[in-house]
Structure formats: structure tokens, C-alpha cells
GROMACS .gro file of C-alpha atoms in nm:
model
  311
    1UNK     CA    1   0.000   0.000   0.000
    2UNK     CA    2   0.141   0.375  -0.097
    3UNK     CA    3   0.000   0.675   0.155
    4UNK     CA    4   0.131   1.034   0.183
    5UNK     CA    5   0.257   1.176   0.468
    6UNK     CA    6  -0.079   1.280   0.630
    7UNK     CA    7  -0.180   0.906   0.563
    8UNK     CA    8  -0.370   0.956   0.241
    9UNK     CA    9  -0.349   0.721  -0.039
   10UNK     CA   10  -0.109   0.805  -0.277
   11UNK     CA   11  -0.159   0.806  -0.661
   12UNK     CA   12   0.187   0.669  -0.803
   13UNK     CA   13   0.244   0.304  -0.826
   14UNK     CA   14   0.536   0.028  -0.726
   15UNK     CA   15   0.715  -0.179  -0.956
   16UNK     CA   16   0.910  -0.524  -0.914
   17UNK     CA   17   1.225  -0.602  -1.104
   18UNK     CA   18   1.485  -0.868  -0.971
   19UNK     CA   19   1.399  -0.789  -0.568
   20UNK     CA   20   1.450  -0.382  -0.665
   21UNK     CA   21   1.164  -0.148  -0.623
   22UNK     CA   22   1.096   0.110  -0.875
   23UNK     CA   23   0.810   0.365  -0.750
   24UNK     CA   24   0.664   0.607  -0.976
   25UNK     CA   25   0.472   0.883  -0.851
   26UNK     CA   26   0.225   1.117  -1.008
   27UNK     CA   27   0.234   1.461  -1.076
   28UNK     CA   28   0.106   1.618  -0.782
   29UNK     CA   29   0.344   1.422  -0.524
   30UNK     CA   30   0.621   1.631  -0.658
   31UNK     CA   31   0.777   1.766  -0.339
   32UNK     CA   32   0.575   1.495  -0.110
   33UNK     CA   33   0.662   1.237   0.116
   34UNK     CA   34   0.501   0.868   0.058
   35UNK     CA   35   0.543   0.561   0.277
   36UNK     CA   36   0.550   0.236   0.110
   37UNK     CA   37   0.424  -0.096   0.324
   38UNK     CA   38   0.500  -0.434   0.153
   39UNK     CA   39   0.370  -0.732   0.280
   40UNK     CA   40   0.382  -1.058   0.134
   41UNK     CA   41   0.241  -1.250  -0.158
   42UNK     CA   42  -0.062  -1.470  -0.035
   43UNK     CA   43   0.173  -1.836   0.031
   44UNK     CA   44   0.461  -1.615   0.172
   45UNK     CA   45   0.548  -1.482   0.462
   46UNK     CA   46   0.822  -1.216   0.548
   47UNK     CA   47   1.203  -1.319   0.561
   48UNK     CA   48   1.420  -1.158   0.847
   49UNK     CA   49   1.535  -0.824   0.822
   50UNK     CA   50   1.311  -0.744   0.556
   51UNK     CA   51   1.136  -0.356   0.603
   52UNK     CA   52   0.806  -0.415   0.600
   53UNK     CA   53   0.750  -0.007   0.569
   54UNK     CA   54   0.968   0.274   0.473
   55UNK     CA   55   0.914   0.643   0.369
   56UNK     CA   56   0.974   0.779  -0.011
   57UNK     CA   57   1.036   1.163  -0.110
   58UNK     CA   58   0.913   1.251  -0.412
   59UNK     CA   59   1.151   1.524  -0.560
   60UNK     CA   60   1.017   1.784  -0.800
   61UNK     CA   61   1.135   1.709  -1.149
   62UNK     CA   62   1.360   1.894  -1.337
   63UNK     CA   63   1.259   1.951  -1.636
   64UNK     CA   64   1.457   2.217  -1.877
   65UNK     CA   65   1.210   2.414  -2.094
   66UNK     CA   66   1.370   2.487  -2.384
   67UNK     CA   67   1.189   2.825  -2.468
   68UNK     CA   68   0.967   3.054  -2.327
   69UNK     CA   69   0.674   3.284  -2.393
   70UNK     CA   70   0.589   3.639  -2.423
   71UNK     CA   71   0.234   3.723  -2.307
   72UNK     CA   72   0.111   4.082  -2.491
   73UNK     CA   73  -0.167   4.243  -2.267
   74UNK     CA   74  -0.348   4.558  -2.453
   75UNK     CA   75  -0.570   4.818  -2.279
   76UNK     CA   76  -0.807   4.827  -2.623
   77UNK     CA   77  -0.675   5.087  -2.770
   78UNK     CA   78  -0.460   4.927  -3.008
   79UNK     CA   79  -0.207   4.596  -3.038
   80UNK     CA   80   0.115   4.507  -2.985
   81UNK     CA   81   0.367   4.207  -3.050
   82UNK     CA   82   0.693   4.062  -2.964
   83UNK     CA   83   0.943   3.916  -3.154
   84UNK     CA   84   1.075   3.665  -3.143
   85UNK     CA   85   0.789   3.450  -2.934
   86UNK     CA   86   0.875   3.168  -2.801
   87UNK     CA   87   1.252   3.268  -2.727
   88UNK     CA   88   1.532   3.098  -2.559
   89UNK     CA   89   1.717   3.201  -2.241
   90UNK     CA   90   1.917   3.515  -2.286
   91UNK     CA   91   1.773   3.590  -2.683
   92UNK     CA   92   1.685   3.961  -2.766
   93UNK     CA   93   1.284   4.002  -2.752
   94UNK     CA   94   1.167   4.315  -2.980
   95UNK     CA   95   0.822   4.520  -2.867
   96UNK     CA   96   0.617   4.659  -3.125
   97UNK     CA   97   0.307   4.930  -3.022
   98UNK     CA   98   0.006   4.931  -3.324
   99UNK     CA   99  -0.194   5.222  -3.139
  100UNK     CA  100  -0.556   5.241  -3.299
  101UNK     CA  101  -0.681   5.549  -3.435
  102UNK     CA  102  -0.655   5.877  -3.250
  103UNK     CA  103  -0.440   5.702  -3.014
  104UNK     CA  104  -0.035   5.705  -2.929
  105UNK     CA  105   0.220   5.429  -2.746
  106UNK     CA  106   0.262   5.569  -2.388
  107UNK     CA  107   0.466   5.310  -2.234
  108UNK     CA  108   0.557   4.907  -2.165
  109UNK     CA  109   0.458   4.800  -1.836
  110UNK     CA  110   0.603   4.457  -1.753
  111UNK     CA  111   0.356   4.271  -1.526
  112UNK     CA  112   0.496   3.941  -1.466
  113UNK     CA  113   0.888   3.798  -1.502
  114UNK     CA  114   1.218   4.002  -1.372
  115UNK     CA  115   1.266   4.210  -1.745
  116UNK     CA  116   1.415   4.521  -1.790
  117UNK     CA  117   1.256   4.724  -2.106
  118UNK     CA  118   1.479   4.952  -2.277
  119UNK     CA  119   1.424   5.131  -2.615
  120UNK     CA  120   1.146   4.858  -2.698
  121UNK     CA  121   1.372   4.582  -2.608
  122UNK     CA  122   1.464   4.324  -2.340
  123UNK     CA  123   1.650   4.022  -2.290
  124UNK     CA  124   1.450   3.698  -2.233
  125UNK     CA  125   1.457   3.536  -1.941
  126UNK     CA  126   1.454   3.153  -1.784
  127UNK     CA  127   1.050   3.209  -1.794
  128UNK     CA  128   0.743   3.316  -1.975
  129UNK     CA  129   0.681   3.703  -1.910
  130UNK     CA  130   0.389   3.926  -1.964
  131UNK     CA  131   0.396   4.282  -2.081
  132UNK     CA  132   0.168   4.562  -2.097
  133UNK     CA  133   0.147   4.794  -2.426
  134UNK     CA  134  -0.033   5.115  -2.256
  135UNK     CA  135  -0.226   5.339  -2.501
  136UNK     CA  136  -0.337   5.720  -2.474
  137UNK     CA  137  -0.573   5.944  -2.697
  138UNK     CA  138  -0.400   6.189  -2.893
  139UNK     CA  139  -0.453   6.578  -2.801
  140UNK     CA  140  -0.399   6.821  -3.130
  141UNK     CA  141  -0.381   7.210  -3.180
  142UNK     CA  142  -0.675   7.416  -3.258
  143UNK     CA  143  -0.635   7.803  -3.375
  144UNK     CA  144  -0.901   8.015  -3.464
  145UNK     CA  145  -0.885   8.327  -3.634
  146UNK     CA  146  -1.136   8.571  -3.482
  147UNK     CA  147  -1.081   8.801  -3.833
  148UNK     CA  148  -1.108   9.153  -3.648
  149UNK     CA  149  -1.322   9.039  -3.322
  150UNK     CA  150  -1.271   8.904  -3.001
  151UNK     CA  151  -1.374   8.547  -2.794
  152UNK     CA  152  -1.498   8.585  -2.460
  153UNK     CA  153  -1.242   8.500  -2.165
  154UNK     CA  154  -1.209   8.123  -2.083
  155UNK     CA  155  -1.431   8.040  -2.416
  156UNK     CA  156  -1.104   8.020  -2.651
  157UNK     CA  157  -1.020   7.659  -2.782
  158UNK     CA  158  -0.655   7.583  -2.815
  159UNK     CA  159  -0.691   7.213  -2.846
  160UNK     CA  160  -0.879   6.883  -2.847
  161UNK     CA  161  -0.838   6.521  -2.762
  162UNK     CA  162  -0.928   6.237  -2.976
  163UNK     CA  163  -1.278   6.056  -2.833
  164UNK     CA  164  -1.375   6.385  -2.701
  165UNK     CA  165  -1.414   6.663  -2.963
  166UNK     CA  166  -1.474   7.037  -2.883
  167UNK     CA  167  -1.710   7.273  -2.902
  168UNK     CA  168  -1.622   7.636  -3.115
  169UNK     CA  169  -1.742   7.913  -2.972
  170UNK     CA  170  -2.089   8.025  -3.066
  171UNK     CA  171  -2.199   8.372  -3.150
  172UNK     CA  172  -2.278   8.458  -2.754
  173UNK     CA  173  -1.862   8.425  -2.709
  174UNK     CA  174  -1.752   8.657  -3.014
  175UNK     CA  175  -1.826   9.050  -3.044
  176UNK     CA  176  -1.755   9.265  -3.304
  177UNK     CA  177  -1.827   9.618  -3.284
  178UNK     CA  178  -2.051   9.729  -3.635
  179UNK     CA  179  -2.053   9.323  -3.716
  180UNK     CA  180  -2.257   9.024  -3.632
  181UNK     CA  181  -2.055   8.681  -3.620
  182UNK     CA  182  -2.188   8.446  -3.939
  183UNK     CA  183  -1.962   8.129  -3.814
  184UNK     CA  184  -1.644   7.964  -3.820
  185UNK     CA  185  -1.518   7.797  -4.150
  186UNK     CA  186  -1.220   7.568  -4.171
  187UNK     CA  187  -1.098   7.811  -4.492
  188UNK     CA  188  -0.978   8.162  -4.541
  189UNK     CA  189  -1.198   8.219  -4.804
  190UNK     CA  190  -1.484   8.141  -4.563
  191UNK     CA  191  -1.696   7.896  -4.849
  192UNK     CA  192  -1.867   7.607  -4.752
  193UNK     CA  193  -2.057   7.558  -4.457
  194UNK     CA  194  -1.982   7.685  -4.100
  195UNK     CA  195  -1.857   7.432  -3.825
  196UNK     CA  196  -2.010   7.447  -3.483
  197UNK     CA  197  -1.779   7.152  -3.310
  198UNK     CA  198  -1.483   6.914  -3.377
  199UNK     CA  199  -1.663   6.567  -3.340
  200UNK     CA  200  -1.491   6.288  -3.144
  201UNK     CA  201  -1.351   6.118  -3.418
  202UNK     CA  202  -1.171   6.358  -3.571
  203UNK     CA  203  -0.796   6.387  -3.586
  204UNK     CA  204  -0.523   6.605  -3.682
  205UNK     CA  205  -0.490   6.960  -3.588
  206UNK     CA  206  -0.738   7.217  -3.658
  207UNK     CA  207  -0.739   7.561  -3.856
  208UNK     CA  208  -1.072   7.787  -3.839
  209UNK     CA  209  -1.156   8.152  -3.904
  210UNK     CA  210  -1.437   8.355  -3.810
  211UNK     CA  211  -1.692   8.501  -4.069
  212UNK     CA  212  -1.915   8.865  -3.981
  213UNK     CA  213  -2.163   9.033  -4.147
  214UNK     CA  214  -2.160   9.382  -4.149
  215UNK     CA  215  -2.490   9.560  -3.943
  216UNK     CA  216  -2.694   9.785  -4.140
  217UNK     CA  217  -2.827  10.107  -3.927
  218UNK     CA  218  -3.150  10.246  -4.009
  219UNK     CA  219  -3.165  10.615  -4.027
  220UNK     CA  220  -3.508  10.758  -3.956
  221UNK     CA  221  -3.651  11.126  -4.032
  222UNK     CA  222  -3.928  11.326  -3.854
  223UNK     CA  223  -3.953  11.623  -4.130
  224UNK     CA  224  -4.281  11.755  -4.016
  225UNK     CA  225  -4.387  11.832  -4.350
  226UNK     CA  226  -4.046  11.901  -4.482
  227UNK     CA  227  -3.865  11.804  -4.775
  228UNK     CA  228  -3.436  11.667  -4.734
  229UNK     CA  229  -3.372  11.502  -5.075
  230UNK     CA  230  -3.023  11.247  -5.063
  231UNK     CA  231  -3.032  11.175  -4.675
  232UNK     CA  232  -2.982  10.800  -4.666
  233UNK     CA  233  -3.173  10.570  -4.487
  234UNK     CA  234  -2.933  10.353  -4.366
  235UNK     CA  235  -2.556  10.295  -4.297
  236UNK     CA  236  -2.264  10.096  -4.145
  237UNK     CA  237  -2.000  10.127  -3.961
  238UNK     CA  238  -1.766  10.107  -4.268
  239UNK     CA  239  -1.976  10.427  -4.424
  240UNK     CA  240  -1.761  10.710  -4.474
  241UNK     CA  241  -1.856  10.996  -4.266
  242UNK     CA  242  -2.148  11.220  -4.407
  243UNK     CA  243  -2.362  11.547  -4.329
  244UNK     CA  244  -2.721  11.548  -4.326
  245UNK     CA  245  -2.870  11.780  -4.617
  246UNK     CA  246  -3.126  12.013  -4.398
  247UNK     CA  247  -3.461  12.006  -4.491
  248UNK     CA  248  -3.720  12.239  -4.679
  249UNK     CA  249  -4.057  12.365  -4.603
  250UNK     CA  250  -4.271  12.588  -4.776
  251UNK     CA  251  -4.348  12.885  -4.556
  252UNK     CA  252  -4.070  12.795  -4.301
  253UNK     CA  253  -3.763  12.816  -4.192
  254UNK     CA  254  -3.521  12.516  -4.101
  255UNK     CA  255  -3.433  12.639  -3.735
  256UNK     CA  256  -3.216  12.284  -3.632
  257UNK     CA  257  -3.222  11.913  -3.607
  258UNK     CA  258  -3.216  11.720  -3.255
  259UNK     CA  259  -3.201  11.360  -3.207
  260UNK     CA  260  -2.963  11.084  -3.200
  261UNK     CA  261  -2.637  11.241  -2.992
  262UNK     CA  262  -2.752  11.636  -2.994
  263UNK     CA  263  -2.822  11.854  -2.779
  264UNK     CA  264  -3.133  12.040  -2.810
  265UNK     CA  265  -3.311  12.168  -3.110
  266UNK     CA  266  -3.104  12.416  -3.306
  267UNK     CA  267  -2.820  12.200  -3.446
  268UNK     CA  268  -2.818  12.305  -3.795
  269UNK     CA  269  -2.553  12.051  -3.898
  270UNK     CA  270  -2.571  11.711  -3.852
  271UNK     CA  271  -2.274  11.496  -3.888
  272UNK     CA  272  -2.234  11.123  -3.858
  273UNK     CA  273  -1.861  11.016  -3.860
  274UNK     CA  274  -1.664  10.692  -4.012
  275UNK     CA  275  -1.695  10.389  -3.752
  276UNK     CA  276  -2.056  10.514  -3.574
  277UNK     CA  277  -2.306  10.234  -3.510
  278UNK     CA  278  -2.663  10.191  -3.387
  279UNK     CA  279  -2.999  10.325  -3.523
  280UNK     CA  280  -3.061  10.685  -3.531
  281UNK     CA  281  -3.364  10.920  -3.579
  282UNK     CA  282  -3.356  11.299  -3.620
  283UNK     CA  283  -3.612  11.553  -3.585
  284UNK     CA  284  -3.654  11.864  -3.792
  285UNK     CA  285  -3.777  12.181  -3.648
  286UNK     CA  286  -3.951  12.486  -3.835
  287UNK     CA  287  -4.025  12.862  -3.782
  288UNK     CA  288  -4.314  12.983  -3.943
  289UNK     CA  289  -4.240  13.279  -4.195
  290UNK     CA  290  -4.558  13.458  -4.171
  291UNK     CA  291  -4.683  13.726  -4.450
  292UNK     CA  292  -4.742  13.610  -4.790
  293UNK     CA  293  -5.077  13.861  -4.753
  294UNK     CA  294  -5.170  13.719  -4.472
  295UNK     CA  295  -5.109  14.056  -4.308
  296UNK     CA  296  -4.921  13.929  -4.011
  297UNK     CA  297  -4.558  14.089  -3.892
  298UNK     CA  298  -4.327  13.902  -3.690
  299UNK     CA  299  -4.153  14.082  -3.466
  300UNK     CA  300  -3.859  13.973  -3.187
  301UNK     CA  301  -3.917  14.079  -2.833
  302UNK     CA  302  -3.710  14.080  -2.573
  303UNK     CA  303  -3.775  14.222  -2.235
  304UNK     CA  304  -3.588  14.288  -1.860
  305UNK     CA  305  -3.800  14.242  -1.542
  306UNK     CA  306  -3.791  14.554  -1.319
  307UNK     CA  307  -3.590  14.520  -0.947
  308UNK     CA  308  -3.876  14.268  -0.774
  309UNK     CA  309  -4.101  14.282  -1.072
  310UNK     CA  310  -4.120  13.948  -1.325
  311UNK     CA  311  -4.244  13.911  -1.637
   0.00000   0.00000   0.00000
């Protein structure tokens, strides 16, 4: 009978050849202790000084592996190999990074067997390894062209990174005095259609310029009657400056305009200068002439109160 050393039976198995034992064990006893007990064949009995019992350890096996292998682990964003695999004890092994789209090689992280990776490259050792390709998006430049206007603070984009996008700044982030922003355009020539966001997948670095419209100012008259021919109706900021033509009335004299940025009523010229913006309106004001057979004078009067009196 075979047992281990805790008494258990054993698995391996005894062999007879010329009064010489020969055990064999199995696998798993490798490093174990077994006790053999022999006892006779049925007719026999025991001669003297035979052992009856004695103990057995099972040494491990040596068994030379002739080469070894290289285990890749990937985080999913892309593939990597080694070469040669299997290798022999002390051969050069080669690391190759494949990263996937949008994606860069960061870095080899060796996660089992004593390896030191250097320029892509380690010796093999007298095991299997495993090695760790790790992966990272890629990050690229953005510049936009605001073409004459300004981005609000902190709504600038300078970059993106792959699997994320970006989002271009929308017409509540951009001012332009005189102009209203139309869009950003990945040209200079501003055709096509404007681009609100970089999308996730996207790569590469990005180029976009911003596209205004000019405002167009209304201009609006209050001639009470009166006549101003060539007085436009409108303008920009890019409209050279320009005087106002003063009205005509039959039976009345222009006296002044007031409106938009005067003061009072008797401004008898009215400029608007190069770079002015915003709607205007003006008013025109009139003295009657009088006569014409109506029999009526006009006459100025002016008069100074007494001391204590009034008028």
C-alpha cells in the first residue's frame, strides 16, 4: 500500500524487477513524502530483516524548458507584439506598439517575469513574461482666427483630444463692434458651410476663421412736413462719414435738427462720422415765416423784469 505523509493514499504506483523497487509517482506528489508498506504474496510470509514499511520523497522534477513565452496584454486601444515568441534564455525580444486610431504608445509596463525594457527591447529570461502595451488618446492644436473680433475669456479653444471633440465658440462668445458673427469655417476664403464643433472622431490639428456680417443702421426722419432730398436711410460702420442735407418747407424756416447724440433743437448741422453704429432718428424743427398777404408781422421781443417785478 502507498499513503502520503498525512496518511492519504497516494496516486503513483510500485514496480518489481529482480527484488529492486521502482516507484513512480504522479504529478502532484512532486515535493511529497510517501510511505511504502509491503507485505507478502498470499503463500509467503516475510524473511528476516526485511522492512516491512519505509518512507519515499518525491523530488520535483527537473525539467529544462527549452523556450519561453511572451504574453502581450493591450488596454483596447490598439495591439502590440513581440518578436521573437517563443525565445530561448538570454535571446533579444523586440516590442512593437500598433496604437488604434486617434491614439499614441505611452509606455511598456512589464507585469509578470524580472525584465528590464529599454528602447522597446529586453532580454529573455529563464520564464514566460507578460507585458503591458499602454495606449493614450492623442490631443492636437486648434487656432481660430477671430478676423477683427474678439472670444470671450475662458471660451477660446486651443486644443482637443481624440474621443472627445470640442465645441467652437458660438456667437454669444464673439463681439464685433458694427458686425454680427456668421460662423467659423475651416478656410480663409470662408466657403462652404460653418462648423459648430470638432466631433470625437476627428484627428489632426485644426485651422478655423471667423466670418461677420456687417450691421446695417437704419436712419429715420421726422420732417414735419419738410422736404431733405439724398439723406440716406441707412448705414454701417464702414460708411464714410457724411452730413445730413437740412430740410425744406414751404413757408418755413429750417431752425435745427435734434435727435440721436444732440443737444437740443437748433443743431443746424448734422454729422455722422466713419466707424458710428446703432440706429438713429432725427427731428426737424420749423419757424413759421408769416406774410405772404396774410397781413401778419413778426416781430422779436425781448424784455428785462424791473428790481422785484417778473415778467
Amino acid at each position: 500500500s502507498i499513503t502520503d505523509k498525512e496518511g492519504n493514499t497516494a496516486g503513483g504506483t510500485v514496480a518489481f524487477d529482480n527484488n529492486h523497487l521502482t516507484y513512480t509517482p504522479t504529478a502532484d506528489e512532486a515535493g511529497k513524502t510517501v510511505t511504502i508498506t509491503i507485505r507478502p504474496k498470499l503463500g509467503y510470509v516475510e524473511e528476516a530483516n526485511t522492512p516491512l514499511s519505509f518512507e519515499i520523497e518525491v523530488k520535483k522534477p527537473v525539467v529544462e524548458q527549452s523556450e519561453f513565452y511572451v504574453t502581450m496584454v493591450i488596454d483596447g486601444c490598439g495591439n502590440a507584439v513581440a518578436k521573437p515568441n517563443p525565445a530561448k534564455e538570454g535571446e533579444e525580444i523586440e516590442l512593437t506598439a500598433i496604437p488604434d486610431r486617434g491614439h499614441h504608445f505611452k509606455e511598456w509596463q512589464a507585469t509578470s517575469g524580472n525584465i528590464m525594457i529599454t528602447n522597446d527591447k529586453f532580454t529573455m529570461p529563464a520564464g514566460n513574461v507578460t507585458v503591458k502595451a499602454i495606449f493614450e488618446a492623442n490631443t492636437y492644436t486648434v487656432k481660430l482666427y477671430a478676423n477683427g473680433g474678439t472670444i470671450a475669456s475662458g471660451q477660446d479653444v486651443t486644443s482637443y483630444t481624440y474621443g472627445v471633440g470640442a465645441t467652437l465658440p458660438t456667437a454669444g462668445d464673439m463681439t464685433r463692434e458694427g458686425y454680427t458673427f456668421a460662423g467659423w469655417y475651416d478656410n480663409e476664403a470662408l466657403t462652404g458651410n460653418p462648423i459648430t464643433e470638432i466631433s470625437t472622431d476627428e484627428t489632426g490639428n485644426r485651422t478655423y476663421w471667423a466670418k461677420w456680417t456687417i450691421n446695417q443702421y437704419t436712419i429715420t426722419y421726422d420732417l414735419d412736413g419738410g422736404t431733405a432730398e439724398g439723406n440716406p436711410d441707412t448705414y454701417t460702420i464702414e460708411t464714410g462719414a457724411f452730413t445730413l442735407k437740412n430740410p425744406t418747407k414751404s413757408g418755413y424756416t429750417f431752425t435745427g435738427w435734434s435727435g440721436t447724440g444732440l443737444d437740443g433743437e437748433n443743431n443746424m448741422t448734422v454729422t455722422i462720422p466713419k466707424g458710428s453704429t446703432g440706429n438713429r432718428s432725427y427731428t426737424a424743427h420749423w419757424r413759421y415765416n408769416g406774410g405772404g398777404g396774410s397781413g401778419y408781422s413778426y416781430y422779436t421781443i425781448k424784455a428785462t423784469a424791473g428790481a422785484g417785478g417778473s415778467i
